[in-house]
mmCIF file of C-alpha atoms in Angstrom:
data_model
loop_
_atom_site.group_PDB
_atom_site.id
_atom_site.type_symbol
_atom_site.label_atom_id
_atom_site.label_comp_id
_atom_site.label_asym_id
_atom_site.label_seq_id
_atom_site.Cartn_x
_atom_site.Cartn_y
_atom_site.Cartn_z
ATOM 1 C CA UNK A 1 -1.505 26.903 -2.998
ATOM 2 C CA UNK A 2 -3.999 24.625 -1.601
ATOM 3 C CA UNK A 3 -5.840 21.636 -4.000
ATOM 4 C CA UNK A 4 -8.773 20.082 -3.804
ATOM 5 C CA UNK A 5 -9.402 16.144 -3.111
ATOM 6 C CA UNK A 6 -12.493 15.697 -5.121
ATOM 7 C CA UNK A 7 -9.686 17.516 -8.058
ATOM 8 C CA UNK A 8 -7.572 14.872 -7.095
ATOM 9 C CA UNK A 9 -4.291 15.934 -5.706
ATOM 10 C CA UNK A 10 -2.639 12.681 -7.376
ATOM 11 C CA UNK A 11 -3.617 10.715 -10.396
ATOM 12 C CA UNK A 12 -4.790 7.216 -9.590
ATOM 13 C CA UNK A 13 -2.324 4.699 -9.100
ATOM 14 C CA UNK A 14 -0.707 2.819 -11.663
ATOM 15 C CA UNK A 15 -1.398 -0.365 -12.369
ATOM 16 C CA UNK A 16 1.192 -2.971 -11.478
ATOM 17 C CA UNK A 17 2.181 -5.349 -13.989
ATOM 18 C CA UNK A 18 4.733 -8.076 -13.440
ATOM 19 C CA UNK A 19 6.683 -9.805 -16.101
ATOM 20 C CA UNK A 20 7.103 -13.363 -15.721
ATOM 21 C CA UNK A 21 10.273 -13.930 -18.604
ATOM 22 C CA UNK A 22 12.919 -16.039 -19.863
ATOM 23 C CA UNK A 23 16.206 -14.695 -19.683
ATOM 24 C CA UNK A 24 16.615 -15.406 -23.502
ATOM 25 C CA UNK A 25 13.661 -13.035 -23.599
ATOM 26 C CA UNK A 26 15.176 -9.758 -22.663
ATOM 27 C CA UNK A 27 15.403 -7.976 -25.696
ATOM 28 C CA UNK A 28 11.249 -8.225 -26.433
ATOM 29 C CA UNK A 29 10.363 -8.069 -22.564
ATOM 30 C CA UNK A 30 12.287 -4.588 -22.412
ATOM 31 C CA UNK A 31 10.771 -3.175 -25.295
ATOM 32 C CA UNK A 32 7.629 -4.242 -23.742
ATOM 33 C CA UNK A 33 8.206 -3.236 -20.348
ATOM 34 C CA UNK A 34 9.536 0.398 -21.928
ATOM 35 C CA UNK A 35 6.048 0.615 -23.774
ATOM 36 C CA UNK A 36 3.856 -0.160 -20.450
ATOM 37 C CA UNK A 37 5.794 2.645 -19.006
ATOM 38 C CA UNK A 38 4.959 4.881 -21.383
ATOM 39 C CA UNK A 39 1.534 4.572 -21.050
ATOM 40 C CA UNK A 40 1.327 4.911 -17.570
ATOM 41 C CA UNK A 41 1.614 1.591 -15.936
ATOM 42 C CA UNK A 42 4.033 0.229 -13.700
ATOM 43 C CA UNK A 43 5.359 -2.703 -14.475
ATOM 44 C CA UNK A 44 8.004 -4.669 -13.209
ATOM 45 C CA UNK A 45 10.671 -6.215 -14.605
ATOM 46 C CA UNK A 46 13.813 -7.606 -12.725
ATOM 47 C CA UNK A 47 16.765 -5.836 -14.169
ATOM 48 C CA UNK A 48 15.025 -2.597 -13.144
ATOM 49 C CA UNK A 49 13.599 -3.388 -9.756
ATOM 50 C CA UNK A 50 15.760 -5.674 -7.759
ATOM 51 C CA UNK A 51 17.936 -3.993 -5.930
ATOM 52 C CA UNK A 52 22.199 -4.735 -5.646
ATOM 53 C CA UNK A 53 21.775 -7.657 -2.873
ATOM 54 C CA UNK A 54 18.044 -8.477 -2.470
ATOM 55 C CA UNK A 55 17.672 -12.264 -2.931
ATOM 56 C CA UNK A 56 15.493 -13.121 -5.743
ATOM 57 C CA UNK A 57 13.948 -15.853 -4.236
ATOM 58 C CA UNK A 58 12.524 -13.291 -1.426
ATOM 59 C CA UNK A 59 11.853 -10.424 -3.655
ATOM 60 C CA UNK A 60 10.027 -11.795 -6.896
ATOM 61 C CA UNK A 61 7.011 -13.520 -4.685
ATOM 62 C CA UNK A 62 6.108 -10.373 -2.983
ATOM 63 C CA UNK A 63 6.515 -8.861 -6.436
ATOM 64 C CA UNK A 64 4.329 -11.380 -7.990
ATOM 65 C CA UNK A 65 1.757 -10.761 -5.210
ATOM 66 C CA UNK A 66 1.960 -7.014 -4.952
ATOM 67 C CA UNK A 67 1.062 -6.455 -8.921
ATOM 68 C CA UNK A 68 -2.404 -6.191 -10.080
ATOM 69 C CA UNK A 69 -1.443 -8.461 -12.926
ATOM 70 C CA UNK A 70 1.265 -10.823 -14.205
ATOM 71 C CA UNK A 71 2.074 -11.471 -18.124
ATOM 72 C CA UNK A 72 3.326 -14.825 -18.464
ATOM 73 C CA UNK A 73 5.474 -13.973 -21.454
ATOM 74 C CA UNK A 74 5.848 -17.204 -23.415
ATOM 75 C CA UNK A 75 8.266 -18.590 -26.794
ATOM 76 C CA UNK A 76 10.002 -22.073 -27.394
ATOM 77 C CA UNK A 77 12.706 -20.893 -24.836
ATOM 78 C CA UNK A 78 10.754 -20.113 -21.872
ATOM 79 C CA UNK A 79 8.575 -23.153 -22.353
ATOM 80 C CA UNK A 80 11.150 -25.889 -23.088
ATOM 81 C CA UNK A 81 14.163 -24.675 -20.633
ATOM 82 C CA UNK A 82 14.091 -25.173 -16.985
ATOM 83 C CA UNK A 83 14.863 -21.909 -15.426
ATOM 84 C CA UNK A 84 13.627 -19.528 -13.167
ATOM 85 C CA UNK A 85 10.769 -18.773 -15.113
ATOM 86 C CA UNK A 86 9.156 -22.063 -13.987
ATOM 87 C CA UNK A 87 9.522 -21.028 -10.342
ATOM 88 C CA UNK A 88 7.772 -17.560 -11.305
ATOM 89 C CA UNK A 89 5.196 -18.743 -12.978
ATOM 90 C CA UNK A 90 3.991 -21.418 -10.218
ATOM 91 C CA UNK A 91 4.259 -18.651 -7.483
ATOM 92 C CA UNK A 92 1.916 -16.517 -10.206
ATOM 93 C CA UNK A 93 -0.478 -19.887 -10.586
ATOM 94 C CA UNK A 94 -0.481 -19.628 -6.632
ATOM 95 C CA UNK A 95 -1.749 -16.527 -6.522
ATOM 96 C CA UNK A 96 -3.888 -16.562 -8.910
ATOM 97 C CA UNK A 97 -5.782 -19.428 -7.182
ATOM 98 C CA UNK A 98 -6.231 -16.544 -4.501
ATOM 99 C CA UNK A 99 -8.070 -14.168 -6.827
ATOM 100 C CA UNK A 100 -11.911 -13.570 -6.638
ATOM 101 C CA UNK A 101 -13.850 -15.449 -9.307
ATOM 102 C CA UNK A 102 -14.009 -13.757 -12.602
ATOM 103 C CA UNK A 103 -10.994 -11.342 -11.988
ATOM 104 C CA UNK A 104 -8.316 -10.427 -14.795
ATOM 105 C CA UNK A 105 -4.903 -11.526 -13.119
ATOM 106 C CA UNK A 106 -2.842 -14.075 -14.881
ATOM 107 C CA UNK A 107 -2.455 -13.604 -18.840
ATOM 108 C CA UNK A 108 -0.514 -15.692 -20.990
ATOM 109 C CA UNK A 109 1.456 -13.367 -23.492
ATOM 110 C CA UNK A 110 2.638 -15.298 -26.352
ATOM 111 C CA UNK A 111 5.996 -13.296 -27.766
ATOM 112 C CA UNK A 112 6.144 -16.381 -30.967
ATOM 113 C CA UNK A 113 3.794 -18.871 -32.420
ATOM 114 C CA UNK A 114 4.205 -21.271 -29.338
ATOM 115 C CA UNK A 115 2.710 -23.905 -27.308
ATOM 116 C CA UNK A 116 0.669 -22.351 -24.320
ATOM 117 C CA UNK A 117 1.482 -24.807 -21.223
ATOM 118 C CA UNK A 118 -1.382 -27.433 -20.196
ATOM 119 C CA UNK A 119 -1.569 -25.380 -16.933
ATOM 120 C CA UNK A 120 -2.082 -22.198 -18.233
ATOM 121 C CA UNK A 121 -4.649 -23.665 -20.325
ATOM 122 C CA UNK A 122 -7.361 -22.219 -17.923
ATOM 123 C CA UNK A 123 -6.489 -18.751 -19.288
ATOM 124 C CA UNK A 124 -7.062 -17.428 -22.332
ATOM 125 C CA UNK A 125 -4.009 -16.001 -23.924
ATOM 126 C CA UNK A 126 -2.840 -13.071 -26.391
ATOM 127 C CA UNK A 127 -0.764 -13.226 -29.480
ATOM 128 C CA UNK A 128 1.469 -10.329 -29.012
ATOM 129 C CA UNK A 129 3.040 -10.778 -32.341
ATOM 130 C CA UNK A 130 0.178 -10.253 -34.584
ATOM 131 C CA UNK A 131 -0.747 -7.114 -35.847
ATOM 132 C CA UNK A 132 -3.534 -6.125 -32.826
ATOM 133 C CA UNK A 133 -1.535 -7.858 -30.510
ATOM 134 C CA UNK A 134 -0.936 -4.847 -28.012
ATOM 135 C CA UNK A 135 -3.988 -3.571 -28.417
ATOM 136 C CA UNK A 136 -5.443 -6.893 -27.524
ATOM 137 C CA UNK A 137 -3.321 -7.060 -24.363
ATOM 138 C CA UNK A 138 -4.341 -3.418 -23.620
ATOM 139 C CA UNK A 139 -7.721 -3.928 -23.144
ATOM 140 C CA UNK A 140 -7.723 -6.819 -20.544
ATOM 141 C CA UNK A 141 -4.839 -3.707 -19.003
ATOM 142 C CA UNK A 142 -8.060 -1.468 -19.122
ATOM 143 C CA UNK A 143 -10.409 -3.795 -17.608
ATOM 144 C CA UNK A 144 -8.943 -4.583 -14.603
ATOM 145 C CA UNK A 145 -7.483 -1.043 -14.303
ATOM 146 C CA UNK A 146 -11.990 -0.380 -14.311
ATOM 147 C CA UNK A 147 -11.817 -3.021 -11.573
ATOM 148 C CA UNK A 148 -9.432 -1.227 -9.704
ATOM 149 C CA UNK A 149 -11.069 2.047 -9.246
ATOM 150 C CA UNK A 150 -14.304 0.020 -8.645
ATOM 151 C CA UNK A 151 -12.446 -1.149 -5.402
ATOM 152 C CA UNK A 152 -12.747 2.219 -3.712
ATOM 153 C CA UNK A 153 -15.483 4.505 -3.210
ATOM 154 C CA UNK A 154 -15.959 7.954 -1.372
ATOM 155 C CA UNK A 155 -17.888 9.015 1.479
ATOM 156 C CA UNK A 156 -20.417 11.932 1.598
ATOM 157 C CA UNK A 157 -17.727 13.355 3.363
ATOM 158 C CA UNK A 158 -15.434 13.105 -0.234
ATOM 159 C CA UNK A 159 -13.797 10.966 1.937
ATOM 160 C CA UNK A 160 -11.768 7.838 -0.135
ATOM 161 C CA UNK A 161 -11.240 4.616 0.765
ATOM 162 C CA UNK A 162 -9.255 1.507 -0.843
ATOM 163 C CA UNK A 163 -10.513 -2.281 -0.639
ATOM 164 C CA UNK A 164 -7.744 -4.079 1.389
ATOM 165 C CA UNK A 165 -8.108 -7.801 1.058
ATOM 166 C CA UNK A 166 -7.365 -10.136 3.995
ATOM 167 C CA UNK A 167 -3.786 -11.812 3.795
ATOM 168 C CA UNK A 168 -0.685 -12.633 6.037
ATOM 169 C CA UNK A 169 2.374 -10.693 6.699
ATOM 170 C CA UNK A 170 5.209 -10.534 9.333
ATOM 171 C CA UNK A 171 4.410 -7.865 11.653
ATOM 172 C CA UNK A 172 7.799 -5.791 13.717
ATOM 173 C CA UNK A 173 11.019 -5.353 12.211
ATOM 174 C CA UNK A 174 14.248 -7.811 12.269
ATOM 175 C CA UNK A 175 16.837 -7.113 14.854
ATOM 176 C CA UNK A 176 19.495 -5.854 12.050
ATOM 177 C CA UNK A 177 17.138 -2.953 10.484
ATOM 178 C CA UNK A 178 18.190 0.017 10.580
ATOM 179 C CA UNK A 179 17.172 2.556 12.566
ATOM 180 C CA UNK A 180 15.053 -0.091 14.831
ATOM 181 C CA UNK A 181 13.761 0.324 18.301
ATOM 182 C CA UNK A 182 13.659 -2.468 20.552
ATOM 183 C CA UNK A 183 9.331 -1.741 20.907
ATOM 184 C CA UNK A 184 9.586 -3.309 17.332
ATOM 185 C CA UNK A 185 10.009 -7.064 18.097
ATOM 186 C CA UNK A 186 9.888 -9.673 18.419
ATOM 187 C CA UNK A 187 8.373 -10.032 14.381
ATOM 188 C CA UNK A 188 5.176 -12.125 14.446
ATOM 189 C CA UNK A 189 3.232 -13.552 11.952
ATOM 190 C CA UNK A 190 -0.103 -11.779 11.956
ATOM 191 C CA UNK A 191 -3.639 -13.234 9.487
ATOM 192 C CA UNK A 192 -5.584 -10.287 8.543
ATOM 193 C CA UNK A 193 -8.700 -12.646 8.188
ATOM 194 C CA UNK A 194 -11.231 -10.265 6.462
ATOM 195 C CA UNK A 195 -11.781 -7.461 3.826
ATOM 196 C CA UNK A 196 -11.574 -4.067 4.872
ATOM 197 C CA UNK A 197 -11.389 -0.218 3.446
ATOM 198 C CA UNK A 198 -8.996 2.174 4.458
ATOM 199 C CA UNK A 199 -8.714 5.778 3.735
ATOM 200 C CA UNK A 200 -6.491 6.625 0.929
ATOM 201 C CA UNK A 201 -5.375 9.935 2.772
ATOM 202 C CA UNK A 202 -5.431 11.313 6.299
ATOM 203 C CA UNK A 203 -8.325 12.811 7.530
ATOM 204 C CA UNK A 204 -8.197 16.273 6.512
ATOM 205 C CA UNK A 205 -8.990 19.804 8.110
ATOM 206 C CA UNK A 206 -11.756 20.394 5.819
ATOM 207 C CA UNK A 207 -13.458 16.888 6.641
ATOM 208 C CA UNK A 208 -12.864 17.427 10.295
ATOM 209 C CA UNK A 209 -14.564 20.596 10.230
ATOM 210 C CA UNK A 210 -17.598 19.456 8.226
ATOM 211 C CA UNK A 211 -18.194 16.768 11.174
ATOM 212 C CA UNK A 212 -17.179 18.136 14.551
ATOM 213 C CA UNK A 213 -17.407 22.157 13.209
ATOM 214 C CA UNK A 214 -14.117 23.218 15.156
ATOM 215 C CA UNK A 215 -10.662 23.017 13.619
ATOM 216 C CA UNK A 216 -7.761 22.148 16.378
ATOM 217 C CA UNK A 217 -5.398 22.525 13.678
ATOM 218 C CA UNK A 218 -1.770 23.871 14.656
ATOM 219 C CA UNK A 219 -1.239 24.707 10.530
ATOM 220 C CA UNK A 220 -4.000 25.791 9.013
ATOM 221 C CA UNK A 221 -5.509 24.426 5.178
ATOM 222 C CA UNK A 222 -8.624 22.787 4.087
ATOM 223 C CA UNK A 223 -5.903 19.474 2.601
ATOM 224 C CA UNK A 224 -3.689 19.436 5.328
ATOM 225 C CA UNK A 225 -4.243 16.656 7.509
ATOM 226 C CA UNK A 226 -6.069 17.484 11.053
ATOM 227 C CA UNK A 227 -3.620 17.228 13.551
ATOM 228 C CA UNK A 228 -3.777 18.366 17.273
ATOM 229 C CA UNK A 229 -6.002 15.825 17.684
ATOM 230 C CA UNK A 230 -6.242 13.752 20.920
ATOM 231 C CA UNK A 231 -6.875 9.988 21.034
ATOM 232 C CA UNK A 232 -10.222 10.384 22.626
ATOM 233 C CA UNK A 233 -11.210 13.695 20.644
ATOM 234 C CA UNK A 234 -11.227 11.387 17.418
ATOM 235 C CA UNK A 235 -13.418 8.804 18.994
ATOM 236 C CA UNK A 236 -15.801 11.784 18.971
ATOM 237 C CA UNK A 237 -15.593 12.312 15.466
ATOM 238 C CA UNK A 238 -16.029 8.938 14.751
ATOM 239 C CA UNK A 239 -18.909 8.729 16.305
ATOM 240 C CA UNK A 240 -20.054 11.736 14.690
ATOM 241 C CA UNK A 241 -18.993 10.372 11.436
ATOM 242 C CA UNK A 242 -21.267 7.109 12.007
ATOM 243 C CA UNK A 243 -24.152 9.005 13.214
ATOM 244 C CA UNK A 244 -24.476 11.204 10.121
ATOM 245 C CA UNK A 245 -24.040 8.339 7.721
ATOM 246 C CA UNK A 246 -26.365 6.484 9.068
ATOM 247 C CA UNK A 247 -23.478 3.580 10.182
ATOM 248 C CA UNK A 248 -21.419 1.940 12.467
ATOM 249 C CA UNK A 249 -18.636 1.243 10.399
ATOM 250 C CA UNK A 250 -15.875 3.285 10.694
ATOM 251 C CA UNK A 251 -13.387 3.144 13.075
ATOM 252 C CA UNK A 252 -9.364 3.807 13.970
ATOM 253 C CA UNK A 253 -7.538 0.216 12.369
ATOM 254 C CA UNK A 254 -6.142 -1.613 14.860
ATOM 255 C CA UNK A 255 -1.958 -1.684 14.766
ATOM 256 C CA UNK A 256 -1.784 -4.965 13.089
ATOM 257 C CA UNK A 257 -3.796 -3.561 10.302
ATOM 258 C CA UNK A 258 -2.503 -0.925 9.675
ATOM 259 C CA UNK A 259 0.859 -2.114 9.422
ATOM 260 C CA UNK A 260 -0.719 -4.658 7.488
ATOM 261 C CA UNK A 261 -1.592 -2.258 4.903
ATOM 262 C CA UNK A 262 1.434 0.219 5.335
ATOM 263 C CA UNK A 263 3.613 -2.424 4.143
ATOM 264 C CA UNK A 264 1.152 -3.380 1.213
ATOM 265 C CA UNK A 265 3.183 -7.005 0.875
ATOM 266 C CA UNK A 266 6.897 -5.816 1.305
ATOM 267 C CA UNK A 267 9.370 -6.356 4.255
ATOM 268 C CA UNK A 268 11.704 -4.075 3.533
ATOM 269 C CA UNK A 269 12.489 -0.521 5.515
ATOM 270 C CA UNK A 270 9.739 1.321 3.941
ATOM 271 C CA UNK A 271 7.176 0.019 1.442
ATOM 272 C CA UNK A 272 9.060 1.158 -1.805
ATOM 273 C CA UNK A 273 12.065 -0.833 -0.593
ATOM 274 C CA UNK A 274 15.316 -0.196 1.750
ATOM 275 C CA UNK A 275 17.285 2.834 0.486
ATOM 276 C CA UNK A 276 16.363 5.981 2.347
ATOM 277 C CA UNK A 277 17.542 8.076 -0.395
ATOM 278 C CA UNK A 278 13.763 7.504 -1.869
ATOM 279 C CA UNK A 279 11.805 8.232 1.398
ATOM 280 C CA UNK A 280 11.304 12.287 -0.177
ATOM 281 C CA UNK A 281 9.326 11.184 -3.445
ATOM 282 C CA UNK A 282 7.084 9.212 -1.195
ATOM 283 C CA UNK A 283 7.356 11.139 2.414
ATOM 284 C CA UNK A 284 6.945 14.888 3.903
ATOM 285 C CA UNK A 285 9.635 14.278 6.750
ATOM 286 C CA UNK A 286 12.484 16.972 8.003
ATOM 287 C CA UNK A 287 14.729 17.043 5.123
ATOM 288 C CA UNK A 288 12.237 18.200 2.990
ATOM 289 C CA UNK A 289 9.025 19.239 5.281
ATOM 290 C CA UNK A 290 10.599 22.654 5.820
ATOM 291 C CA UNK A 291 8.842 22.043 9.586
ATOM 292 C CA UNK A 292 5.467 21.701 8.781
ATOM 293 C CA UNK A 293 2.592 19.743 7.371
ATOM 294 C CA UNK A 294 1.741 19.308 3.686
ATOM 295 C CA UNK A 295 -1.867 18.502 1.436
ATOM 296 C CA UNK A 296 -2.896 14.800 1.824
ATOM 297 C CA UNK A 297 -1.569 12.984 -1.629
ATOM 298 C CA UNK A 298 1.247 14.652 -2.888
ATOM 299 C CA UNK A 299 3.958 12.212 -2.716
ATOM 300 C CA UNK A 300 3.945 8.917 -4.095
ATOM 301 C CA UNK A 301 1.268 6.371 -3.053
ATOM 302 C CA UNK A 302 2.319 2.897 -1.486
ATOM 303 C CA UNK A 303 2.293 -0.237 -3.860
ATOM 304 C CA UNK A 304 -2.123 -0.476 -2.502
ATOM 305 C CA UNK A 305 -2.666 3.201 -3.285
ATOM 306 C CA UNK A 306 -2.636 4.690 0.058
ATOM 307 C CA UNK A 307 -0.899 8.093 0.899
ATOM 308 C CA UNK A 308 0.882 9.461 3.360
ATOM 309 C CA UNK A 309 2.100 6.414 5.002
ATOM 310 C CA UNK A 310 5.365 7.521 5.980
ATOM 311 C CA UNK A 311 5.408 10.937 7.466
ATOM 312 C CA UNK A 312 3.531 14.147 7.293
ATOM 313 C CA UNK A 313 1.736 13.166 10.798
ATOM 314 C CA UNK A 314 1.378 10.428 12.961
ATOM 315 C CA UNK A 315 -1.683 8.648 12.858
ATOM 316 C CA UNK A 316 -3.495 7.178 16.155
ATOM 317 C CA UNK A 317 -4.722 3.461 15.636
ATOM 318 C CA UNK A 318 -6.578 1.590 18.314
ATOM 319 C CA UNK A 319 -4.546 -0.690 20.308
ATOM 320 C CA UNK A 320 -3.191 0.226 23.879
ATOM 321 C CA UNK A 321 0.440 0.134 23.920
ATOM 322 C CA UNK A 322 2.458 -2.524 25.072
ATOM 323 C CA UNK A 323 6.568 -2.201 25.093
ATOM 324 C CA UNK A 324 6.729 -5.062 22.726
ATOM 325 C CA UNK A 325 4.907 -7.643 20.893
ATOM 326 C CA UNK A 326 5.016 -10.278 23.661
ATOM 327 C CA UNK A 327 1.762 -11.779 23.387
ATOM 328 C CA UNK A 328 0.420 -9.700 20.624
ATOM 329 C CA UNK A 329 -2.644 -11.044 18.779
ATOM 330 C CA UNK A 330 -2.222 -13.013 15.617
ATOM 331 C CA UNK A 331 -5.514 -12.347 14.337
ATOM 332 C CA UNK A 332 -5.389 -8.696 13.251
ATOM 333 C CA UNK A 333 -7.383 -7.475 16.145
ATOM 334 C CA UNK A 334 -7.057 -4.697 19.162
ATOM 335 C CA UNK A 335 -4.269 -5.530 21.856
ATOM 336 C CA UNK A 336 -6.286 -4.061 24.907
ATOM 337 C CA UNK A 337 -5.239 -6.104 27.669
ATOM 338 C CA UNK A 338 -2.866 -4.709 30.093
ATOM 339 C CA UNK A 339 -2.847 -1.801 32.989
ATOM 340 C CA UNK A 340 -1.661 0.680 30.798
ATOM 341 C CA UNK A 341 -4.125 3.543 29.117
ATOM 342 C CA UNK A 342 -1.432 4.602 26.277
ATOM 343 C CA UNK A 343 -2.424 4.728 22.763
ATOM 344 C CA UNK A 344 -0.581 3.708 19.758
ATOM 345 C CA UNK A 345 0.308 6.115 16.299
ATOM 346 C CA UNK A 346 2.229 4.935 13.920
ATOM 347 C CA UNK A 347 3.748 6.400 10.335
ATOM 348 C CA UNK A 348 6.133 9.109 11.358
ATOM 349 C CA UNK A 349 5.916 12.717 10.871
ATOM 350 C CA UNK A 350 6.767 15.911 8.562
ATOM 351 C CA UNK A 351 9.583 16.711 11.721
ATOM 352 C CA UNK A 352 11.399 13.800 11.947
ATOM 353 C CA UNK A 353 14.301 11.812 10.231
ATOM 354 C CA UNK A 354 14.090 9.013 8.360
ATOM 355 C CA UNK A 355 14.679 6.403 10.631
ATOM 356 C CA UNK A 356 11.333 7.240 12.080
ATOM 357 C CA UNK A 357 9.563 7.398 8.716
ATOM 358 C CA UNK A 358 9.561 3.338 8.695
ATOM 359 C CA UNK A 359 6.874 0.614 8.135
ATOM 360 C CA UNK A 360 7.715 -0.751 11.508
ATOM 361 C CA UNK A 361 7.997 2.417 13.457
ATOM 362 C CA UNK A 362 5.325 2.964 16.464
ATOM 363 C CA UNK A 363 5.271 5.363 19.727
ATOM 364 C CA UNK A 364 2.515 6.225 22.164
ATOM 365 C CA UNK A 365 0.862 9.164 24.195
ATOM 366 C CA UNK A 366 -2.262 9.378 26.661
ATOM 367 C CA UNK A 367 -5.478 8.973 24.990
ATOM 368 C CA UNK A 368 -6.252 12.602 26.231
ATOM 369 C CA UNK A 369 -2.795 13.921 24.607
ATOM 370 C CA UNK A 370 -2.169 16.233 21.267
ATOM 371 C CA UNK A 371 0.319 17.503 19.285
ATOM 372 C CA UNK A 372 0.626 19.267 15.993
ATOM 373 C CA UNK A 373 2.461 16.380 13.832
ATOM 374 C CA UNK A 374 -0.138 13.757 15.270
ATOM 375 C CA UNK A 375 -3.678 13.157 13.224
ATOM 376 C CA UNK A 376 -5.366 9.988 11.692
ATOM 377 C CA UNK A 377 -6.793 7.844 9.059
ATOM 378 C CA UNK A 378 -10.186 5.937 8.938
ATOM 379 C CA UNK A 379 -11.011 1.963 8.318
ATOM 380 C CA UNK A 380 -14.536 1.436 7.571
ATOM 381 C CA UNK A 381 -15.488 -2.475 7.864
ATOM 382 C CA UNK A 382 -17.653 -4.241 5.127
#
């Protein structure tokens, strides 16, 4: 059975919540983190995220600046005792410093009647004891979940794309990951200095066909992803694509972004975390693929909303490839120096193992090459 995009294969994506808690706080933060839940979000809380051996002072930043919002949940004990809860709530003020102007981040939760710190002061905050207390809370929850979707828009090609702000991020994979190649080092610290959308999917047949008329496809379906696609045959679309719209915006991402974006904050094996074991609610590779390609958007999206990161085909990105990062650009851009005419794709595909499903997995073929687990997906620049 085949499904439409404009139906929308997948609901949206939750909204991330983090919640910033004294440990004398469990009891309330549970019940609240088990109510969230229920109504769709996706929030974190530490006792259910972190992972056996993950080092808290690694994991709960990139937690705190992967969610779409952090509740500050406040009482008498997580004001007055010096704790971890102090280090989570300056890495939340840090972030929120970051935030556009105007935009619903940081909110103070009070759990009792309580002091609300001096530096929270800034921020108004909710009484989640009283009476309307949740339903208080819920509708900041609602606005910036109206703020969210407002961050992507589609294409007259029903075509959707997801606002990726600039940041930072650690680009290759450490030396003791497993499944690494040695084309995955040496890890460099990459600024992604400006805005940009990418598609939420990979390009599919049906858009393909609407542009360039033909369908190269090796397995046929208006939501499968277009594969059997050279590197030089989607320059053609995407010039195509920019002459009909009336722009010259769209193009391939380079590597660094859109490893930038794969990874959506983490460092980890995949961006849902390390264990494998996970890699089939978020992945169409061989153990579950049955050898072939799947609709765009079934599986679970990554922590920024985008699909079809790991597997179901390789996707081409700009850069030429190089054998290593050895010089690599810092800034985000194309790596075109070099003799070489060999294009980069990146993500994995529906026929191969997991290893080769990772954030920091990358190969190459001529730009004139093709193959039936090999298609694309689209940046447009603001």
């Amino acid at each position: 059975m085949e499904y439409g995009i404009m139906n929308e294969i997948q609901e949206k994506s939750p909204l991330r919540i983090f919640l910033c808690h004294s440990s004398g706080d469990k009891t309330r933060v549970r019940a609240l983190y088990q109510r969230l839940s229920s109504e769709g979000f996706d929030p974190w809380l530490d006792e259910e995220k972190l992972l056996p051996g993950q080092e808290w002072k690694l994991e709960i930043p990139k937690a705190v600046r992967a969610s779409h919002i952090v509740l500050i949940c406040l009482s008498s004990n997580a004001i007055n005792k010096a704790g971890y809860v102090q280090k989570e709530i300056k890495y939340a003020l840090d972030v929120a410093e970051e935030q556009p102007e105007g935009t619903i981040f940081l909110i103070p939760l009070k759990l009792e009647e309580c002091d609300v710190p001096e530096r929270l002061g800034r921020w108004h905050w909710v009484n989640y004891y009283e009476e309307n207390g949740y339903e208080r809370l819920m509708s900041s929850l609602r606005m910036r979940a109206e703020t969210e979707e407002s961050e992507t828009f589609t294409t007259l090609k029903d075509m959707k794309f997801v606002l990726i702000q600039p940041g930072e991020f650690d680009m290759g994979s450490p030396t003791n990951e497993v499944g690494r190649d040695n084309d995955e080092g040496p890890v460099h610290h990459v600024t992604i200095p400006e805005p940009f959308y990418m598609s939420k999917y990979e390009v599919t047949q049906k858009q393909w066909s609407e542009v360039m008329v033909s369908n190269p496809s090796y397995f046929k379906g208006n939501d499968l992803p277009v594969e059997n696609v050279s590197w030089e045959k989607v320059q053609q679309f995407i010039r195509s694509l920019n002459a009909k719209e009336g722009t010259d915006k769209y193009r391939l991402p380079t590597e660094a972004e859109w490893e930038f974006a794969a990874r959506a904050v983490t460092t980890t094996r995949y961006s849902f975390g390390e264990d494998e074991s996970e890699l089939e609610d978020h992945a169409w590779y061989r153990e579950n693929s049955e050898g072939r390609t799947h609709p765009v958007g079934q599986k679970k999206p990554n922590p920024w909303g985008l699909y079809d990161m790991h597997g179901n085909v390789w996707e081409w990105v700009l850069d030429k490839w190089h054998d290593g990062y050895e010089g690599a650009p810092t800034d985000g851009s194309t790596w075109e120096d070099g003799s070489g005419t060999a294009r980069v794709f990146r993500g994995g595909s529906c026929f191969l193992n997991a290893d080769y499903c990772r954030s920091a997995i990358r190969s190459y073929f001529a730009p004139g090459d093709r193959f039936y687990d090999l298609g694309f997906r689209l940046l447009q620049e603001l």
